[in-house]
Short mmCIF file of C-alpha atoms in Angstrom, two decimals:
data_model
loop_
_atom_site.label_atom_id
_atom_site.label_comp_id
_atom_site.label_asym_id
_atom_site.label_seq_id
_atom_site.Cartn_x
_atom_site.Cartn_y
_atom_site.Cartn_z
CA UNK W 1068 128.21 75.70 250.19
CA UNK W 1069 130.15 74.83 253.09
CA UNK W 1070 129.34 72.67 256.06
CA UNK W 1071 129.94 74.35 259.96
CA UNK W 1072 130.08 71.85 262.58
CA UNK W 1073 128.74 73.76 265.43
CA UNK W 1074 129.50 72.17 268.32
CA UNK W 1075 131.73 68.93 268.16
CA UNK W 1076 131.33 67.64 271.75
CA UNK W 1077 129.32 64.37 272.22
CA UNK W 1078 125.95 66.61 273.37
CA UNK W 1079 125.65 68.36 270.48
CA UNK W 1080 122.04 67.97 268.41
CA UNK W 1081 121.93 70.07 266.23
CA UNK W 1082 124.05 71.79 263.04
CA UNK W 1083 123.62 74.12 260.88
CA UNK W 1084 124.51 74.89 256.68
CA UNK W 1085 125.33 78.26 255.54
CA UNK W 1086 124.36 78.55 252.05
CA UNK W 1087 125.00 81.11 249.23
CA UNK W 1088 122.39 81.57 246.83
CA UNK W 1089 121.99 83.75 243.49
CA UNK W 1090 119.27 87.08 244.11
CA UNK W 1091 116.15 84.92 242.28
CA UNK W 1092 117.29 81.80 242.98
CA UNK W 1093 116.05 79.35 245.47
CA UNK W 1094 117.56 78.77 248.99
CA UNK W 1095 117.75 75.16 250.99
CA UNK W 1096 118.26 75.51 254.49
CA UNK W 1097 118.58 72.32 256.57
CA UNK W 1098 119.35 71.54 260.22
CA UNK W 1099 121.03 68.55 260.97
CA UNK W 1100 119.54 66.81 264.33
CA UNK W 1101 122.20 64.39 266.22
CA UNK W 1102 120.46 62.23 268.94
CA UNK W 1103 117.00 63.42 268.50
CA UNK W 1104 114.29 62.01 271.00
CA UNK W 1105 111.40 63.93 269.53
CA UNK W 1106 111.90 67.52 271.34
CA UNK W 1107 110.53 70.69 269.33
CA UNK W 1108 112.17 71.69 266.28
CA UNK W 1109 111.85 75.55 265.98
CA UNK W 1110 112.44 77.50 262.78
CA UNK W 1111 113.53 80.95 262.15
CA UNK W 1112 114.53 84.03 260.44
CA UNK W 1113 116.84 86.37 260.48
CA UNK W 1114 114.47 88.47 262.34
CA UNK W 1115 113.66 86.00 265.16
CA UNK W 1116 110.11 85.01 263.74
CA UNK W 1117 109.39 81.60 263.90
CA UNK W 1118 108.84 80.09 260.48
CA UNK W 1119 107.92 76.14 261.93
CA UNK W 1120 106.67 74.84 264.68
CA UNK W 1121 107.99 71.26 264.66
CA UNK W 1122 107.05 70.95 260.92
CA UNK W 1123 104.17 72.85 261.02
CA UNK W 1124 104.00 76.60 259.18
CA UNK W 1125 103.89 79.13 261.60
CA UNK W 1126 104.72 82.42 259.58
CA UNK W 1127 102.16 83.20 256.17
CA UNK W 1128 105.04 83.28 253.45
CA UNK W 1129 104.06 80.98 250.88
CA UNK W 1130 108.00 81.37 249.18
CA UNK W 1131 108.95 79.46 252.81
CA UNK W 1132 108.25 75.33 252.37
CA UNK W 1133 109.01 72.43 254.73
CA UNK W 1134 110.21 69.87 252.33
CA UNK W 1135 111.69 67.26 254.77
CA UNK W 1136 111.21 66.71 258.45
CA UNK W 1137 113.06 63.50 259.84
CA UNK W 1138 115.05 62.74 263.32
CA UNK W 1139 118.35 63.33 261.41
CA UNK W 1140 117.39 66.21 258.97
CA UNK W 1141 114.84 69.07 258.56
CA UNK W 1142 114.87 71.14 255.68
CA UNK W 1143 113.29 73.70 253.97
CA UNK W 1144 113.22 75.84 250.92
CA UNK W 1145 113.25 79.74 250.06
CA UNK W 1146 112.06 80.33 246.40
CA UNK W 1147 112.78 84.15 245.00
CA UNK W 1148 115.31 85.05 246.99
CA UNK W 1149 116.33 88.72 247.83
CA UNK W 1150 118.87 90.62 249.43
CA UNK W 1151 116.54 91.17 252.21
CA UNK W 1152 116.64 87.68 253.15
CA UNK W 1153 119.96 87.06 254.73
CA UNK W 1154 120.95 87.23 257.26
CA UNK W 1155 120.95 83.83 260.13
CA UNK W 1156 118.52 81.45 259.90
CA UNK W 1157 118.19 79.69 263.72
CA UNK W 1158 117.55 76.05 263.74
CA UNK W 1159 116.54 75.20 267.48
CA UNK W 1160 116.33 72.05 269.56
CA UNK W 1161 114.23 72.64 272.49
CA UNK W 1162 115.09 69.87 275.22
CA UNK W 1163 116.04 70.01 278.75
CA UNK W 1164 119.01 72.38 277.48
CA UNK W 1165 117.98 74.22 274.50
CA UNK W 1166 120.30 73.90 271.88
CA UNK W 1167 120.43 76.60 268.62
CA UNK W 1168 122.47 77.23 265.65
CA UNK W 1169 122.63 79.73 262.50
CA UNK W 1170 122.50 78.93 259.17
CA UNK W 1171 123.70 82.31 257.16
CA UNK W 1172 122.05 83.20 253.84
CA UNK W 1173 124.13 85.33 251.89
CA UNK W 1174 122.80 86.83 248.51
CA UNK W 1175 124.57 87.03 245.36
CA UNK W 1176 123.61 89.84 242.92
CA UNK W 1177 125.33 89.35 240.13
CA UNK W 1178 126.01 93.12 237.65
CA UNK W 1179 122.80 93.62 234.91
CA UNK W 1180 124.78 94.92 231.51
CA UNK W 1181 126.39 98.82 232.16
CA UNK W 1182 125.20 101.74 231.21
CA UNK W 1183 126.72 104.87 229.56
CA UNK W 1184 126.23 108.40 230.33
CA UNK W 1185 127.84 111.18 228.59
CA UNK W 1186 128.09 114.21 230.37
CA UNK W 1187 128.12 116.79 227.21
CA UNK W 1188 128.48 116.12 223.58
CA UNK W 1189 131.59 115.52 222.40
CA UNK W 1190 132.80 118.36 219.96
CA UNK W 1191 135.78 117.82 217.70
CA UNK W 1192 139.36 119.07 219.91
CA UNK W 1193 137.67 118.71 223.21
CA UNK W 1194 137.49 116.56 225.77
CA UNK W 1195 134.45 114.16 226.90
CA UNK W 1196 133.62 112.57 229.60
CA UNK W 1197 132.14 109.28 229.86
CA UNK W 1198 130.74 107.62 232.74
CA UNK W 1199 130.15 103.89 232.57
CA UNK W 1200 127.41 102.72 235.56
CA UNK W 1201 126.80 99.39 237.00
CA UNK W 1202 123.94 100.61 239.36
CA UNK W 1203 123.44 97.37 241.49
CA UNK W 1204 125.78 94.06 242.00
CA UNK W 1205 127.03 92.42 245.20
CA UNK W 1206 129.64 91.84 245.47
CA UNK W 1207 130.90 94.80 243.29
CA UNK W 1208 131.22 94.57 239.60
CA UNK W 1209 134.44 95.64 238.44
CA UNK W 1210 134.27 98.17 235.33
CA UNK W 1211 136.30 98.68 232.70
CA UNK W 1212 136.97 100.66 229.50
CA UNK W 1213 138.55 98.34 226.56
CA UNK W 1214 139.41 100.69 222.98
CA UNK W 1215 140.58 98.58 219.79
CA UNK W 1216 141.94 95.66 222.73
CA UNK W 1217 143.53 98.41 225.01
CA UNK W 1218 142.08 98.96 228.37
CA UNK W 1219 141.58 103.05 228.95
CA UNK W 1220 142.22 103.73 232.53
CA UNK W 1221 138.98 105.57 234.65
CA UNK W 1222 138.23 106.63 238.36
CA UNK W 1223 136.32 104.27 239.47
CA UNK W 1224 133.63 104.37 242.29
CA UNK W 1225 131.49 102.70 244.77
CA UNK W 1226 128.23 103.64 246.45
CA UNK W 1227 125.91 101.27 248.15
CA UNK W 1228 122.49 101.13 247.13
CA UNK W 1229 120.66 98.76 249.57
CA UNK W 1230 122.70 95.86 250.53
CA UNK W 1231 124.08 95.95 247.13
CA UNK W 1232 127.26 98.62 245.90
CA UNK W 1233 126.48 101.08 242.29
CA UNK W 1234 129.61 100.78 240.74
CA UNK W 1235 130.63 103.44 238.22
CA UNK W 1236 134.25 104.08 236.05
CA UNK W 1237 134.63 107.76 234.84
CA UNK W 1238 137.03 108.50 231.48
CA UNK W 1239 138.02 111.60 230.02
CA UNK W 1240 139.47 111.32 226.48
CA UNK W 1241 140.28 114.16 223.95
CA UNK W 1242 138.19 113.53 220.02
CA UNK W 1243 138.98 114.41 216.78
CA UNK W 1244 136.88 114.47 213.88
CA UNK W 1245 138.65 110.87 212.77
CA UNK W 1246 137.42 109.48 216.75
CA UNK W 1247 133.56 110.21 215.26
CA UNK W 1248 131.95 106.12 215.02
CA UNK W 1249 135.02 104.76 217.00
CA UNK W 1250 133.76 101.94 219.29
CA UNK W 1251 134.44 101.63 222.68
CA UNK W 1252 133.44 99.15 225.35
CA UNK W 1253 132.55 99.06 229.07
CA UNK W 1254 132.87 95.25 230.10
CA UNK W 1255 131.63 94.32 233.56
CA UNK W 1256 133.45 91.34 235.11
CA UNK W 1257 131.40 89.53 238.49
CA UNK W 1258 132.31 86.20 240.19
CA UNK W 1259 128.42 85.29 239.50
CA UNK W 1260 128.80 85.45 235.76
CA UNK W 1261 131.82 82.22 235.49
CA UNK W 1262 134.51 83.97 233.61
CA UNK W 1263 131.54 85.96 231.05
CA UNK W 1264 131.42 89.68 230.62
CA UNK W 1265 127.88 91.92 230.15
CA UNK W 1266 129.71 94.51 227.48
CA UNK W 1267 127.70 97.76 226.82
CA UNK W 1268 128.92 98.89 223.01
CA UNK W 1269 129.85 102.58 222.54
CA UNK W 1270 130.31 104.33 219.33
CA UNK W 1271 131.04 108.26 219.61
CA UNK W 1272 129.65 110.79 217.75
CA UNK W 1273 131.89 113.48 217.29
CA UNK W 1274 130.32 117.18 215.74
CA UNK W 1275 132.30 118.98 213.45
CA UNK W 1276 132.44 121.55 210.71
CA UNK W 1277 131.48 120.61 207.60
CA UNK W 1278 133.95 119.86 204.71
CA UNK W 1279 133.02 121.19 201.56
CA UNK W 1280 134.83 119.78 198.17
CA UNK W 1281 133.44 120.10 194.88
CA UNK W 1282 133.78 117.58 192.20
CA UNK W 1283 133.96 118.71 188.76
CA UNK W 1284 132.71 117.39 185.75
CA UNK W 1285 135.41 115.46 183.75
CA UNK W 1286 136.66 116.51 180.01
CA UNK W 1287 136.72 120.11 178.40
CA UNK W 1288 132.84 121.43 178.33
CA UNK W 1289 131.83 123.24 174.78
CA UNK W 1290 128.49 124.57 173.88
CA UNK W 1291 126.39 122.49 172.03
CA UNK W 1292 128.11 119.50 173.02
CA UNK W 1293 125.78 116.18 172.95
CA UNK W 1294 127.80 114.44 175.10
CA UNK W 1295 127.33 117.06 177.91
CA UNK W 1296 123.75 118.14 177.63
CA UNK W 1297 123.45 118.29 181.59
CA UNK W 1298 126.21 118.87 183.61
CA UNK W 1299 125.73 118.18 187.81
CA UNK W 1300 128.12 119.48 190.13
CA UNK W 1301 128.40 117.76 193.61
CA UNK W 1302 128.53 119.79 196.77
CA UNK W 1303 129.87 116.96 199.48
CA UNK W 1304 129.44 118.80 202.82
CA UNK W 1305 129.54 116.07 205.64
CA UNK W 1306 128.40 116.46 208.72
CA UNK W 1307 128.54 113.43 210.95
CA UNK W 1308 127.99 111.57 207.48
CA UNK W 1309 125.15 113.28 206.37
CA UNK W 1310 124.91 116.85 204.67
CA UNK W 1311 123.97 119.82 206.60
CA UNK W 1312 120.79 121.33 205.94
CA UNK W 1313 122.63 125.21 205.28
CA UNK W 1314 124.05 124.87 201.99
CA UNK W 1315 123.88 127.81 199.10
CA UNK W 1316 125.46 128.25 195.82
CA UNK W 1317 126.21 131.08 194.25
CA UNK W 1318 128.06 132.54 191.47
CA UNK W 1319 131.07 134.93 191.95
CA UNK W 1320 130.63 138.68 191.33
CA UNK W 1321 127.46 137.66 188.71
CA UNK W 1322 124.03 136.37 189.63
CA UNK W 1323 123.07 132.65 189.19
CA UNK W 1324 122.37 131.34 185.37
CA UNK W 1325 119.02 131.19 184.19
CA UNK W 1326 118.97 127.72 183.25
CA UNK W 1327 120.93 126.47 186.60
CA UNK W 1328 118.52 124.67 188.90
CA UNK W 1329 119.68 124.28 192.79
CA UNK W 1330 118.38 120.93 194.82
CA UNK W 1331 120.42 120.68 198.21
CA UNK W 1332 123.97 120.30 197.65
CA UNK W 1333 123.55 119.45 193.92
CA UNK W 1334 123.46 122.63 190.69
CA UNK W 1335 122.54 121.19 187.39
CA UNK W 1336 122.75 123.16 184.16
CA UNK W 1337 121.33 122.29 180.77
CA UNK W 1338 122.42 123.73 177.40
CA UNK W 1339 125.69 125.25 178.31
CA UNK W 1340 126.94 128.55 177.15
CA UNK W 1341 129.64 131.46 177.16
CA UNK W 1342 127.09 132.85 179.55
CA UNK W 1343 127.95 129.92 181.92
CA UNK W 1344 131.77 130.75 182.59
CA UNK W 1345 132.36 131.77 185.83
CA UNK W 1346 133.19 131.13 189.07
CA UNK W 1347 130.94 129.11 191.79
CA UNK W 1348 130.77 128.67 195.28
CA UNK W 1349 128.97 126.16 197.56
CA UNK W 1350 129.31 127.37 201.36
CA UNK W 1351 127.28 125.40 204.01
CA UNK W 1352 127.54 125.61 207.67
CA UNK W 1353 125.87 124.32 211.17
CA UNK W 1354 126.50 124.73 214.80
CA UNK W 1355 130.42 123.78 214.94
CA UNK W 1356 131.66 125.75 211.99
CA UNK W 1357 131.54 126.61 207.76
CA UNK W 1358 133.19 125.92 204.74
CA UNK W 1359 132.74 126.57 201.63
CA UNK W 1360 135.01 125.25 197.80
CA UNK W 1361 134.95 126.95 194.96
CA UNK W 1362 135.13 126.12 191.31
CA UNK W 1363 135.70 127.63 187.47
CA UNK W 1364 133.54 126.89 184.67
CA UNK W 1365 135.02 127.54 181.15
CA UNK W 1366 132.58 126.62 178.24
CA UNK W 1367 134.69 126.75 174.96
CA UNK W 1368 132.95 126.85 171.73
CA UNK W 1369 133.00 124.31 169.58
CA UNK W 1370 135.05 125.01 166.26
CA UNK W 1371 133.57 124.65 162.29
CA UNK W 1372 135.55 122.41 160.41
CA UNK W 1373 134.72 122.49 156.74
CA UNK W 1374 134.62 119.31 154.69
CA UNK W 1375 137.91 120.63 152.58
CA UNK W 1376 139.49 120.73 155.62
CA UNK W 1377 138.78 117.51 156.17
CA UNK W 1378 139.81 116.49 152.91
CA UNK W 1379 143.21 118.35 153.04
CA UNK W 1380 144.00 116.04 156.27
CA UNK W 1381 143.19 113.18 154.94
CA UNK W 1382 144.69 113.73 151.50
CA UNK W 1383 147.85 115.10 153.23
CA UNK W 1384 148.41 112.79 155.96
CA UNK W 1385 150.62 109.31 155.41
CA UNK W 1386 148.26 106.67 154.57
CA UNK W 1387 149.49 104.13 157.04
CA UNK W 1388 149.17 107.01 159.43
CA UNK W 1389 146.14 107.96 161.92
CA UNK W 1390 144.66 111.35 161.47
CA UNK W 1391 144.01 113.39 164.34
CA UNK W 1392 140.80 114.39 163.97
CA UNK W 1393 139.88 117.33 166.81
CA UNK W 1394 137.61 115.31 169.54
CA UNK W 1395 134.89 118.29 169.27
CA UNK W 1396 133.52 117.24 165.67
CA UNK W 1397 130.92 114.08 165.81
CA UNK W 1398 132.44 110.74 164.05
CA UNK W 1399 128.62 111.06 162.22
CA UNK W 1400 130.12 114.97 160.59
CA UNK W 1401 133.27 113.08 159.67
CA UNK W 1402 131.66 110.38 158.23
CA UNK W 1403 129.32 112.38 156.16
CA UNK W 1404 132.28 114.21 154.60
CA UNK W 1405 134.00 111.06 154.02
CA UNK W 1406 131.37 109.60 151.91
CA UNK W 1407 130.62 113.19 150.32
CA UNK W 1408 133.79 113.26 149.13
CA UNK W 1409 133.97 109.81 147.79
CA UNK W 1410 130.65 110.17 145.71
CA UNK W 1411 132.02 113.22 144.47
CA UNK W 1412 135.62 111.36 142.96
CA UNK W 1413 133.43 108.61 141.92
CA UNK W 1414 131.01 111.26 139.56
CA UNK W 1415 134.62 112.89 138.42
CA UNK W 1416 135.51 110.00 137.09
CA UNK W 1417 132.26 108.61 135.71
CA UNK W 1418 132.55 112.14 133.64
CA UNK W 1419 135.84 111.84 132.36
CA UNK W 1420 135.49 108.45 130.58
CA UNK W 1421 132.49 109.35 129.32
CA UNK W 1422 133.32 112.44 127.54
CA UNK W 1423 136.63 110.55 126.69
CA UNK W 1424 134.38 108.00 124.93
CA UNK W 1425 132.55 110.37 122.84
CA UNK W 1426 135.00 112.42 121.86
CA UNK W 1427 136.93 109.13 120.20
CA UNK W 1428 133.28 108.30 118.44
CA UNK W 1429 133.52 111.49 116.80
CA UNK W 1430 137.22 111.35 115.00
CA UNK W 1431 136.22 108.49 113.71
CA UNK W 1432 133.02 109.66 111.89
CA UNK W 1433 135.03 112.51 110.35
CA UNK W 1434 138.08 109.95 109.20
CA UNK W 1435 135.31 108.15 107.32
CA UNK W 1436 133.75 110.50 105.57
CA UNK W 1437 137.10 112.05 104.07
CA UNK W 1438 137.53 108.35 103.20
CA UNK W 1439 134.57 108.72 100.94
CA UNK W 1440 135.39 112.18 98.87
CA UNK W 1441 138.73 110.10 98.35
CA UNK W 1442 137.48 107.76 96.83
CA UNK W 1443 135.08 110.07 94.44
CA UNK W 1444 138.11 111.75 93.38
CA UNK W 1445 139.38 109.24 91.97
CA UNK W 1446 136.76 107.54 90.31
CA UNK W 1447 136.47 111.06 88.08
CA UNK W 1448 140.03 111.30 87.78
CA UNK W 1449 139.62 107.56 86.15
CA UNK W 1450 136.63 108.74 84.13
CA UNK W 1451 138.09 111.71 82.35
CA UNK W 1452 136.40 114.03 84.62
CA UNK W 1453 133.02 112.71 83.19
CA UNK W 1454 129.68 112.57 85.24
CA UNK W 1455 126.61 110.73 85.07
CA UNK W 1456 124.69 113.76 85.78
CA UNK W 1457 126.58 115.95 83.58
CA UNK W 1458 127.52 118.24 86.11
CA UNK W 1459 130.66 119.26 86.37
CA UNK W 1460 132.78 118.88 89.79
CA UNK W 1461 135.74 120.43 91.51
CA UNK W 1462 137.98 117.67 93.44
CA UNK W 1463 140.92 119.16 95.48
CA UNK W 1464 142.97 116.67 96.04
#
């Protein structure tokens, strides 16, 4: 606020204040009297109607108010202030010369946060056109575009609107599909705001083609595998982050698999078989562009390995050694031949002693009775061939 002495000879009575005042605010506007013998004090506005009459209200705006009315200083206040209202306020001192001066109102309008208009979508390789709008400050806003802490260089603009200016600051940058959710910034600088920005955040959204990739299952697939009873193949098609709503598979020179279900960009199949192998293709597409991956299947089948085959490698292999069992035959198969075979070296075994032990019984039954017709030989050898029965025996000795 500044102070203008408007007249500085001895007759003077009266000054004036300018005064600068935010759009909203509330405006004091006071006229200094010098030498004041009770003449009429005459307020008024920019348009030469009188708002007081020697302190009283002459003009129905309740947002005018005499707050002070002395010989040395009569002021009053302008609540909800508007562009409209500058202009000179006259302060008048009606005596035998009739002396006036002007207060000047002036209006701030400080910049409300920018807007941003794009002119046409942006569409990966082109160029867009961005238009950031400050539609009402005084005095003007200054504009600019700020990318990762870089300013970006615009035309810039100015249009009045009123007794205010539209400011606007008009960019052209060329996208690429890596430019889609990049932020940029319009940042509106005013002598009203102290040093503070209103920002208005950007991000662009770039539209592109789709990318299709396919990600296959990991591991070699065999039928009848129960580590693979459903296998799900991924279709990634990204569109602006999300997948397009045009995606088909299909199978290569051969219709689709019975058992192969299709939900969006996912194919499952159950229960794989020979009659799986082939080749399949996801395509999908949308307004920019399509693409489309492709990918084998190969179902082996899974091999028969008989227990003595087992058996042979583990018999055969160097104890301290770790057999390489073939990763398609279940640890529980293994496991079962394992103990198969040692229940079956175990009964071997529990065979041979036993027939070992009865076979040594019998020798020695024999041995005793020839023991026996030894010893009858003898005693009748003794006994001059006599007999208690009479009968006569034969003894080979």
């Amino acid at each position: 606020m500044t102070h203008q002495s408007l007249s500085a000879a001895r007759s003077q009575a009266v000054q004036a204040e300018n005064v600068t005042v935010l759009e909203g605010g509330m405006a004091q506007i006071s006229c200094r009297l010098q030498n004041y013998d009770g003449s009429i004090v005459v307020i008024q506005n920019p348009r030469r109607q009188t708002l007081f009459f020697n302190g009283t209200r002459a003009l129905r705006d309740d947002r005018f108010q005499m707050v002070l009315f002395t010989p040395r200083l009569v002021r009053i206040t302008l609540t909800n202030v508007s562009v409209s209202d500058e202009g000179g306020y006259f302060c008048q001192l009606y005596t035998d010369d009739t002396h006036h001066q002007v207060a000047t109102l002036s209006v701030i309008v400080p910049p409300e946060t920018p807007s941003i208009e794009l002119k046409k979508e942006a569409v990966e390789g082109s160029e867009v056109e961005l238009t950031c709008l400050s539609p009402r400050s005084k005095p003007p806003a200054t504009l600019r575009w700020v990318r990762n802490g870089r300013e970006i260089p615009g035309v810039i603009s100015h249009q009045d609107n009123g007794k205010a200016v539209s400011v606007s600051n008009t960019i052209k940058i060329l996208v690429e599909r890596r430019d889609n959710g990049a932020a940029i910034n319009c940042e509106a600088s005013h002598p009203a705001l102290g040093g503070q920005k209103r920002v208005r955040h950007y991000r662009l959204d770039v539209h592109f083609a789709p990318t299709v990739r396919i990600i296959p299952p990991q591991g070699i697939l065999r039928e009848g595998d129960s580590l693979m009873l459903l296998i799900s193949f991924i279709c990634f098609a990204l569109y602006n982050f999300l997948l397009p709503r045009n995606i088909l598979w299909s199978r290569v020179n051969d219709t689709m698999p019975d058992r192969a279900e299709q939900s969006g960009n996912i194919l499952l199949m159950s229960r794989l078989s020979q009659s799986h192998n082939g080749t399949y293709l996801c395509q999908a597409h949308n307004n920019y562009g399509r693409a489309a991956d492709h990918y084998t299947l190969l179902v082996y089948v899974s091999p028969f390995i008989s227990p003595l085959t087992v058996a042979f490698f583990l018999l055969s292999s160097d104890p301290g050694a770790m057999v390489d069992v073939p990763s398609s035959v279940p640890y529980a198969v293994i496991g079962g031949v394992l103990a198969l075979l040692v229940f079956t070296v175990i009964c071997v075994l529990i065979v041979t002693i036993w027939c070992s032990v009865r076979q040594k019984g019998s020798y020695l039954t024999h041995e005793a009775s020839g023991m026996d017709e030894h010893g009858e030989v003898q005693e009748a050898f003794l006994n001059g061939n006599d007999s208690r029965d009479g009968t006569k025996k034969e003894y080979l000795l």
